[in-house]
mmCIF file of C-alpha atoms in Angstrom:
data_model
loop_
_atom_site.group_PDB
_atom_site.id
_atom_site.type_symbol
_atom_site.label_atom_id
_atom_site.label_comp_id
_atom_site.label_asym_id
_atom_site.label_seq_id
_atom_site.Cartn_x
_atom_site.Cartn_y
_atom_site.Cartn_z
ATOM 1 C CA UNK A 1141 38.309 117.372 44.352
ATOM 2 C CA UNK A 1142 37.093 117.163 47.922
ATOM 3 C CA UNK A 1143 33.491 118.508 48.776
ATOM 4 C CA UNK A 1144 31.137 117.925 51.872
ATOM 5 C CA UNK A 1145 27.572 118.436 52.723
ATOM 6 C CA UNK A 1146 26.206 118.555 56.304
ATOM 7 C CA UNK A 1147 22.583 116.659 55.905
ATOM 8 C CA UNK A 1148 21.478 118.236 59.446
ATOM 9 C CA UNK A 1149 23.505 118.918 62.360
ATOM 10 C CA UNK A 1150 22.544 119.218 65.885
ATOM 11 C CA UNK A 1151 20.598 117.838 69.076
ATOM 12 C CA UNK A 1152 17.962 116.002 66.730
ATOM 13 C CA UNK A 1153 20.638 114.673 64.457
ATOM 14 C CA UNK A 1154 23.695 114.549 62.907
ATOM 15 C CA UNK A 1155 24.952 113.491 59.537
ATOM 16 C CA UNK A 1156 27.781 114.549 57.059
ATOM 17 C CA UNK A 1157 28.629 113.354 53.623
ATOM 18 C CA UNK A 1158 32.086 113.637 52.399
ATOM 19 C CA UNK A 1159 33.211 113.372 48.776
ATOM 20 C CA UNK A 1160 36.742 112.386 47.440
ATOM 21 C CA UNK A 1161 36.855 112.840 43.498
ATOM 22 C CA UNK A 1162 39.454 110.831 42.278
ATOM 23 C CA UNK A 1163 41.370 108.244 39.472
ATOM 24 C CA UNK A 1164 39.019 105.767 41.325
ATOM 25 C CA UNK A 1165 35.785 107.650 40.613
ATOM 26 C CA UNK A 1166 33.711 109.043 43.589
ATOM 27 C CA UNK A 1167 34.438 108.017 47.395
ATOM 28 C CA UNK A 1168 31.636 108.959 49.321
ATOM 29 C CA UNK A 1169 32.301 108.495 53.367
ATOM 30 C CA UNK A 1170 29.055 109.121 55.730
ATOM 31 C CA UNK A 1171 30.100 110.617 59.097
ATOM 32 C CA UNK A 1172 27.654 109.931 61.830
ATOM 33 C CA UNK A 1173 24.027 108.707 61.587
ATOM 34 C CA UNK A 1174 22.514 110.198 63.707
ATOM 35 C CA UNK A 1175 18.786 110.319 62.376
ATOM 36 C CA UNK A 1176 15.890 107.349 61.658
ATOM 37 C CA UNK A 1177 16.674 105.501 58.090
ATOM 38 C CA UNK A 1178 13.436 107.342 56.233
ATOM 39 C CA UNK A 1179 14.839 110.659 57.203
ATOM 40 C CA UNK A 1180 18.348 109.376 56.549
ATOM 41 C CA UNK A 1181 16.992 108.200 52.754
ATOM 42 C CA UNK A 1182 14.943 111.867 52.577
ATOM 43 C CA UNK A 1183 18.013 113.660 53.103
ATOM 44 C CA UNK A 1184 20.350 111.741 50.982
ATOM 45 C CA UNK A 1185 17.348 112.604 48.118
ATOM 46 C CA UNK A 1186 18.040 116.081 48.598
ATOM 47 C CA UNK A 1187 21.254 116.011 48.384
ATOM 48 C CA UNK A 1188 21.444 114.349 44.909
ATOM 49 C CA UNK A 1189 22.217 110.689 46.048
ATOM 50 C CA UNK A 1190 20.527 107.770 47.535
ATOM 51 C CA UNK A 1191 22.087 105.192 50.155
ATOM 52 C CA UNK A 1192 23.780 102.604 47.479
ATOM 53 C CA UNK A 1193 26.414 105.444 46.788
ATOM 54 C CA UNK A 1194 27.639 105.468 50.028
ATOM 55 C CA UNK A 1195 30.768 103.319 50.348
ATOM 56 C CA UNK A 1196 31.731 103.884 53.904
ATOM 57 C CA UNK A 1197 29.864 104.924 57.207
ATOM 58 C CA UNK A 1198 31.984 106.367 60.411
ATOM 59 C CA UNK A 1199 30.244 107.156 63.838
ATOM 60 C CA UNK A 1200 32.320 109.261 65.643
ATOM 61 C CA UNK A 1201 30.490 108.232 69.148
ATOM 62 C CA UNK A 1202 27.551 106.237 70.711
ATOM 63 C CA UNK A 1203 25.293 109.395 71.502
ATOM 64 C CA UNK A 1204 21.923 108.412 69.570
ATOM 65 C CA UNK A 1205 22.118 111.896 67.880
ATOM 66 C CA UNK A 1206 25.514 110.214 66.239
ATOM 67 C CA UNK A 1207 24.933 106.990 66.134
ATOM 68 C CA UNK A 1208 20.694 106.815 65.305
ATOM 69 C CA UNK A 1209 20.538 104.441 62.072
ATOM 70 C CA UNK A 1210 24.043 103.040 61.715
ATOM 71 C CA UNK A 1211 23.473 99.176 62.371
ATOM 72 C CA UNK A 1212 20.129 99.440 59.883
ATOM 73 C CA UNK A 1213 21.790 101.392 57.577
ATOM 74 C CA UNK A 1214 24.918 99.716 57.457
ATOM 75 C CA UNK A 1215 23.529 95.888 57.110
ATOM 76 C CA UNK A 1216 20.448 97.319 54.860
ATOM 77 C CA UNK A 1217 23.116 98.619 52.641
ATOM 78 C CA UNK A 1218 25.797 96.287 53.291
ATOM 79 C CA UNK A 1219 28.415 99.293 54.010
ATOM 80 C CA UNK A 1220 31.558 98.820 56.412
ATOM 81 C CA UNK A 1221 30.605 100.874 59.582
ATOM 82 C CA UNK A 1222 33.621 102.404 61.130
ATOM 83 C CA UNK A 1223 33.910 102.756 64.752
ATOM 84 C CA UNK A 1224 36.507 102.652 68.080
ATOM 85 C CA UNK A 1225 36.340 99.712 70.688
ATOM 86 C CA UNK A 1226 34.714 101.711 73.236
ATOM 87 C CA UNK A 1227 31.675 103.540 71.123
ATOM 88 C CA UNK A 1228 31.168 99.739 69.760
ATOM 89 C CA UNK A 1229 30.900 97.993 73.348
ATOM 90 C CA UNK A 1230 28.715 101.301 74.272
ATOM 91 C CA UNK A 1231 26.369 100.546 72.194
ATOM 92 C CA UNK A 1232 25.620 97.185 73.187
ATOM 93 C CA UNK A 1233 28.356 94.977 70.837
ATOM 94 C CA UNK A 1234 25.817 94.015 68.481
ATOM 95 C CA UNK A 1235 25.885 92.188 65.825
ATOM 96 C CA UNK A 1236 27.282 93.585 62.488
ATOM 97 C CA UNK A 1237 27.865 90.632 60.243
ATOM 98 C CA UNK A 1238 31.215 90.803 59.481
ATOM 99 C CA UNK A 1239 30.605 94.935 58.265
ATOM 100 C CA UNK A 1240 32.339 96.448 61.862
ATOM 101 C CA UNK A 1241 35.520 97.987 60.879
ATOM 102 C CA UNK A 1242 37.475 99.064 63.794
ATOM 103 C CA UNK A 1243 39.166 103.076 64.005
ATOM 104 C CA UNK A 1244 42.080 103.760 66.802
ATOM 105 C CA UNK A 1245 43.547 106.985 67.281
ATOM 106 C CA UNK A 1246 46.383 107.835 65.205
ATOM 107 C CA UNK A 1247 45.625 104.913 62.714
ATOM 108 C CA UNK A 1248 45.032 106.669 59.154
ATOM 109 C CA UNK A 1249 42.088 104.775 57.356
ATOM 110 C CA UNK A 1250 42.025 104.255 53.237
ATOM 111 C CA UNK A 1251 38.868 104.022 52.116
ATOM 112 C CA UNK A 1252 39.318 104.443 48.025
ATOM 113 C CA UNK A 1253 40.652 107.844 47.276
ATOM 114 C CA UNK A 1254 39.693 109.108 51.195
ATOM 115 C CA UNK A 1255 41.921 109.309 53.598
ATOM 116 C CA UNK A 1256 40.787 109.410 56.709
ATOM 117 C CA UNK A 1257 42.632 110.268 60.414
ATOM 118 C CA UNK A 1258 40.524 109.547 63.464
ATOM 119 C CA UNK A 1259 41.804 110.996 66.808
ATOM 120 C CA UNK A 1260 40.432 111.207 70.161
ATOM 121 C CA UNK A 1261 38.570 113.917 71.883
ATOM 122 C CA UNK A 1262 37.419 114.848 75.499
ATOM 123 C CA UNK A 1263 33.973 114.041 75.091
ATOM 124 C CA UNK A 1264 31.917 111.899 77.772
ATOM 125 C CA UNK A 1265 31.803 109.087 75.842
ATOM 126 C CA UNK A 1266 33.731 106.309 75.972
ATOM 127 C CA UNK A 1267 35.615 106.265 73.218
ATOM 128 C CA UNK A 1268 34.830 109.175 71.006
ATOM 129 C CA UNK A 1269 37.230 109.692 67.782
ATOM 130 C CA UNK A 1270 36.683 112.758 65.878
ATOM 131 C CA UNK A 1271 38.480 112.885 62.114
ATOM 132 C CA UNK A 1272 40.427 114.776 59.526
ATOM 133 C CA UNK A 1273 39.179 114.190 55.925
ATOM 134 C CA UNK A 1274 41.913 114.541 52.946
ATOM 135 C CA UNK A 1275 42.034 113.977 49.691
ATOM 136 C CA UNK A 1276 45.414 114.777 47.766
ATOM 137 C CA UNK A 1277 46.700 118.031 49.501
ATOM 138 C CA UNK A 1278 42.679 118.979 50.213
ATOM 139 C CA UNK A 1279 41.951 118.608 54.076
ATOM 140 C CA UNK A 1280 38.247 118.715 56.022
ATOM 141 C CA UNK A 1281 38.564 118.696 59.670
ATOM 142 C CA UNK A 1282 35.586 117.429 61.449
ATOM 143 C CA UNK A 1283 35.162 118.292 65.010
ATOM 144 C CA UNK A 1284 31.479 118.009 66.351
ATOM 145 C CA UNK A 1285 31.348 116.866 70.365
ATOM 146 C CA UNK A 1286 33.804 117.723 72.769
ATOM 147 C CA UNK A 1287 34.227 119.686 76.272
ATOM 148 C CA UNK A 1288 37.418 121.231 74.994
ATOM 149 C CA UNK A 1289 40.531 121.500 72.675
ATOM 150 C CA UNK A 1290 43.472 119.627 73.861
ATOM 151 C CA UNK A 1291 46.958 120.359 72.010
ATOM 152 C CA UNK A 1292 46.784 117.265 70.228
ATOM 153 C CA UNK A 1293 43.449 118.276 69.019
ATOM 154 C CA UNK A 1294 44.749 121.230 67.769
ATOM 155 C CA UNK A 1295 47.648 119.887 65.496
ATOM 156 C CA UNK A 1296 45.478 117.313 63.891
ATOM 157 C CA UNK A 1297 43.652 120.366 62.763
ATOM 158 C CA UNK A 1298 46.635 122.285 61.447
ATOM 159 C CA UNK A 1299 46.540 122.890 57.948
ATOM 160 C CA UNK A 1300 43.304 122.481 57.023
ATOM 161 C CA UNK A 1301 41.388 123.939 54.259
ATOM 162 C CA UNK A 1302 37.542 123.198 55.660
ATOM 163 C CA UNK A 1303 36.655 123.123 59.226
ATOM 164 C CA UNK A 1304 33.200 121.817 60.508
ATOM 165 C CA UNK A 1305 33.127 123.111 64.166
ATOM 166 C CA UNK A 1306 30.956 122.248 67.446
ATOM 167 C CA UNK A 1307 29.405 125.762 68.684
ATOM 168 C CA UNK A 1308 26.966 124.408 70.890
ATOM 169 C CA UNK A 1309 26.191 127.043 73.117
ATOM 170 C CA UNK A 1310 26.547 130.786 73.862
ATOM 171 C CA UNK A 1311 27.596 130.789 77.753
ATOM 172 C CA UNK A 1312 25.463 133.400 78.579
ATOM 173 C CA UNK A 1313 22.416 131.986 77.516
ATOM 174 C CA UNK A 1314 23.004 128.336 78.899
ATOM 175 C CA UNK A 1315 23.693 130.201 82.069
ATOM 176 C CA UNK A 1316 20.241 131.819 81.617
ATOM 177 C CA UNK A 1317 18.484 128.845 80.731
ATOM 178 C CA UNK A 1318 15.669 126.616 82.173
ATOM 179 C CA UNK A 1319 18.528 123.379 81.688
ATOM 180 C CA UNK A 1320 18.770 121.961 85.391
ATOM 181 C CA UNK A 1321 22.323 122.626 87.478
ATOM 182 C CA UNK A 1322 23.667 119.242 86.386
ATOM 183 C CA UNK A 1323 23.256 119.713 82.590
ATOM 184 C CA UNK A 1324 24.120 122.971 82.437
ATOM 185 C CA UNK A 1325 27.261 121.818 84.172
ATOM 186 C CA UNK A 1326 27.933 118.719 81.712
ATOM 187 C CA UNK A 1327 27.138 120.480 78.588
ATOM 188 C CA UNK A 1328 29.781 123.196 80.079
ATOM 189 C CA UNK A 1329 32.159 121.305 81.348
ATOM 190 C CA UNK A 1330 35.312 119.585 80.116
ATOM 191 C CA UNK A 1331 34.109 116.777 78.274
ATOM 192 C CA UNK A 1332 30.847 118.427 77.658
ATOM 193 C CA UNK A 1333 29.882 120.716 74.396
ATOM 194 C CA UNK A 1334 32.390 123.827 73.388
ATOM 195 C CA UNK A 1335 30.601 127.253 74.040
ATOM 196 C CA UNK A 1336 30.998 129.504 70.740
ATOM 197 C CA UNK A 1337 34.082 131.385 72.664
ATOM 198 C CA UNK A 1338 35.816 128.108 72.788
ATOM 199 C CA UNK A 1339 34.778 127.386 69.080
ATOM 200 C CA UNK A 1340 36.092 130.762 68.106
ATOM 201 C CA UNK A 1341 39.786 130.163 69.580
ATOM 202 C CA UNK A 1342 39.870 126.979 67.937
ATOM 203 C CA UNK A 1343 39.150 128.872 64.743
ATOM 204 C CA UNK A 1344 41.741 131.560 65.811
ATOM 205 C CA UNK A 1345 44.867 128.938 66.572
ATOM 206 C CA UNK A 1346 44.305 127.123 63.209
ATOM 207 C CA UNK A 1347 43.191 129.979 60.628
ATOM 208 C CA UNK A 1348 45.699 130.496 58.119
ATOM 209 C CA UNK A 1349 45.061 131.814 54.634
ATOM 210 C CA UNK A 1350 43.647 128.314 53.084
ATOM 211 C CA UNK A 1351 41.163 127.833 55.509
ATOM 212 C CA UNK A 1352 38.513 128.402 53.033
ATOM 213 C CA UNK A 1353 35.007 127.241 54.359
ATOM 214 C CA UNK A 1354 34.319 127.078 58.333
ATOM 215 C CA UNK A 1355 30.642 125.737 59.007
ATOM 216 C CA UNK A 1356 29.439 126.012 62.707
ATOM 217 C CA UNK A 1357 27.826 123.344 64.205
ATOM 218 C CA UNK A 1358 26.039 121.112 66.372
ATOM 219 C CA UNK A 1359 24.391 124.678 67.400
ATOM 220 C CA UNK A 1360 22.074 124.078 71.006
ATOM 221 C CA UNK A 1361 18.559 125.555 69.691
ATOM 222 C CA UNK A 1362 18.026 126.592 73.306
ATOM 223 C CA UNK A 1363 21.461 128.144 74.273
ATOM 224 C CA UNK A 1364 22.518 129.375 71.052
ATOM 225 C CA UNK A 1365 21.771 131.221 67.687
ATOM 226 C CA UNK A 1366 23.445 131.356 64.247
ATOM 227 C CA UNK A 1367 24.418 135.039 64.263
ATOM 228 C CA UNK A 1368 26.366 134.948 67.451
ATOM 229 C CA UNK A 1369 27.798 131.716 66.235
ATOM 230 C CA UNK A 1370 28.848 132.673 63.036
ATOM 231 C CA UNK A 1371 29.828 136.526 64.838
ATOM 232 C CA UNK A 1372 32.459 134.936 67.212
ATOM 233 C CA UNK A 1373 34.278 132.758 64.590
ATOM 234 C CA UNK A 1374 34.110 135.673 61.918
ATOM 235 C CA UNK A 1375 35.753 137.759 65.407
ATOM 236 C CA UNK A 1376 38.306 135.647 66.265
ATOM 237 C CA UNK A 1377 39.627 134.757 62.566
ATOM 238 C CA UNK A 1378 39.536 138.716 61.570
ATOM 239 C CA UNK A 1379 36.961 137.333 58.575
ATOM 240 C CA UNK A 1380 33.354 139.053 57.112
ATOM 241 C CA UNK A 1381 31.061 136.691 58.864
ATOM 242 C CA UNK A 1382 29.441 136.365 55.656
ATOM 243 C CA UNK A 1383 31.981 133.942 54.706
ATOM 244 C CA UNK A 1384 30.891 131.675 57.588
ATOM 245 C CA UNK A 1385 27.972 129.334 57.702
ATOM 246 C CA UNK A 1386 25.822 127.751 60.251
ATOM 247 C CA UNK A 1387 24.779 124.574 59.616
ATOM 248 C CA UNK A 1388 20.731 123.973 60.043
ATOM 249 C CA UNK A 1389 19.487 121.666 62.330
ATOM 250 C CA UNK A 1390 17.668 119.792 59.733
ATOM 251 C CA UNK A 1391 18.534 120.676 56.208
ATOM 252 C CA UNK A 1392 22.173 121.250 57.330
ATOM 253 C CA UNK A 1393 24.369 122.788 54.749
ATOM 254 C CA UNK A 1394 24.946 123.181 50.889
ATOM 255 C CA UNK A 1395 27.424 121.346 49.544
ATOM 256 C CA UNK A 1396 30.476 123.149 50.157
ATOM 257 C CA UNK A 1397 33.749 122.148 47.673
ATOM 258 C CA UNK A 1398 37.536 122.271 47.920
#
């Protein structure tokens, strides 16, 4: 069994836990950190589990709403703290005694009965990886920050049964909006944030009968809102938007299983 449980998602944080039930017992990978430890701890609580359960951490890129806790969290708990070259020299190099495990594109990681594929993204970071989740046949596709979908993008995503997807912004509103000319222009460009008509394509190229649970994400509380969100990937995949979630910027999702 794989399940998943965004633990908030957006500007003010990101964090993910994913959960591979297997012969080995319970694999439990943390995707992004992006919050202070206390909240980090507070949210875990909620969730049903507490920090010692997690056996892996992966930061998909050094924005602090990504990256936030991960050295802390990884020495306080002694967890392996997955990360490319780039996103590790971006954040300064520090010192991770001996827990810095490194992810490349295209190099599939084991981590007990997870499996997980990193690839890159257009993103303006320096090295950002975003990641495909499997477990057995079961396959989460993670894809938070980036400006847009490149083919290779795409076929990582093929096939899979869960999709967490960036809809940062409605264009119309972040057109609208007080955000200077420069930001409005980075978060819209091509290694900016994907608008919720980008999002939606995404969904439309990849949908196929097992997609099962699509969560929007990474939602802009200023340029965005969960119903037009959740309305233009419901559109675009021929689906009852009921069936779709947004995640919340703080209490994220439920958990969601495969």
């Amino acid at each position: 069994m794989l399940r998943f449980k965004s633990l908030g998602s957006g500007s003010s944080g990101n964090a993910t836990v994913v959960e591979a039930h297997g012969k080995n017992g319970v694999t439990r990978l943390l995707v992004d950190c992006g919050l202070r430890l206390k909240q980090l701890d507070e949210r875990l609580a909620l969730a049903g589990l507490s920090a010692e359960l997690i056996d892996a951490l992966f930061v998909t890129h050094e924005h602090g709403d990504h990256i936030g806790c991960a050295r802390q969290f990884a020495l306080r708990e002694r967890k392996p703290v997955w990360m490319s070259h780039g996103t590790y020299a971006a954040i300064g190099a520090p010192d991770l005694d001996g827990l810095l495990m490194r992810a490349i594109h295209g190099a599939s990681i084991q981590i007990q009965d997870l499996q997980v594929a990193p690839f890159a993204v257009p993103h303006d970071a320096q090295e950002p990886l975003q990641l495909v989740c499997s477990h057995g046949p079961k396959r989460l596709g993670i894809l938070t920050d980036l400006g847009h979908a490149t083919p290779q993008v795409l076929e990582q995503l093929a096939g899979c049964h869960a999709l967490i997807l960036e809809c940062n912004h409605d264009t119309d509103l972040l057109a609208s909006s007080g955000y200077p000319g420069f930001l409005k222009k980075r978060v819209g460009g091509e290694f900016g944030h994907l608008s919720n008509q980008q999002a939606a394509q995404i969904a439309k190229t990849i949908c196929h009968a097992g997609l099962t649970h699509v969560v929007a994400a990474h939602l802009s509380e200023r340029n965005n809102r969960p119903e037009l969100a959740t309305q233009a990937l419901a559109v675009a995949m021929d689906r009852d938007v009921s069936g779709i979630i947004a995640a919340h910027p703080v209490s994220g999702t439920g958990w969601l299983q495969l």
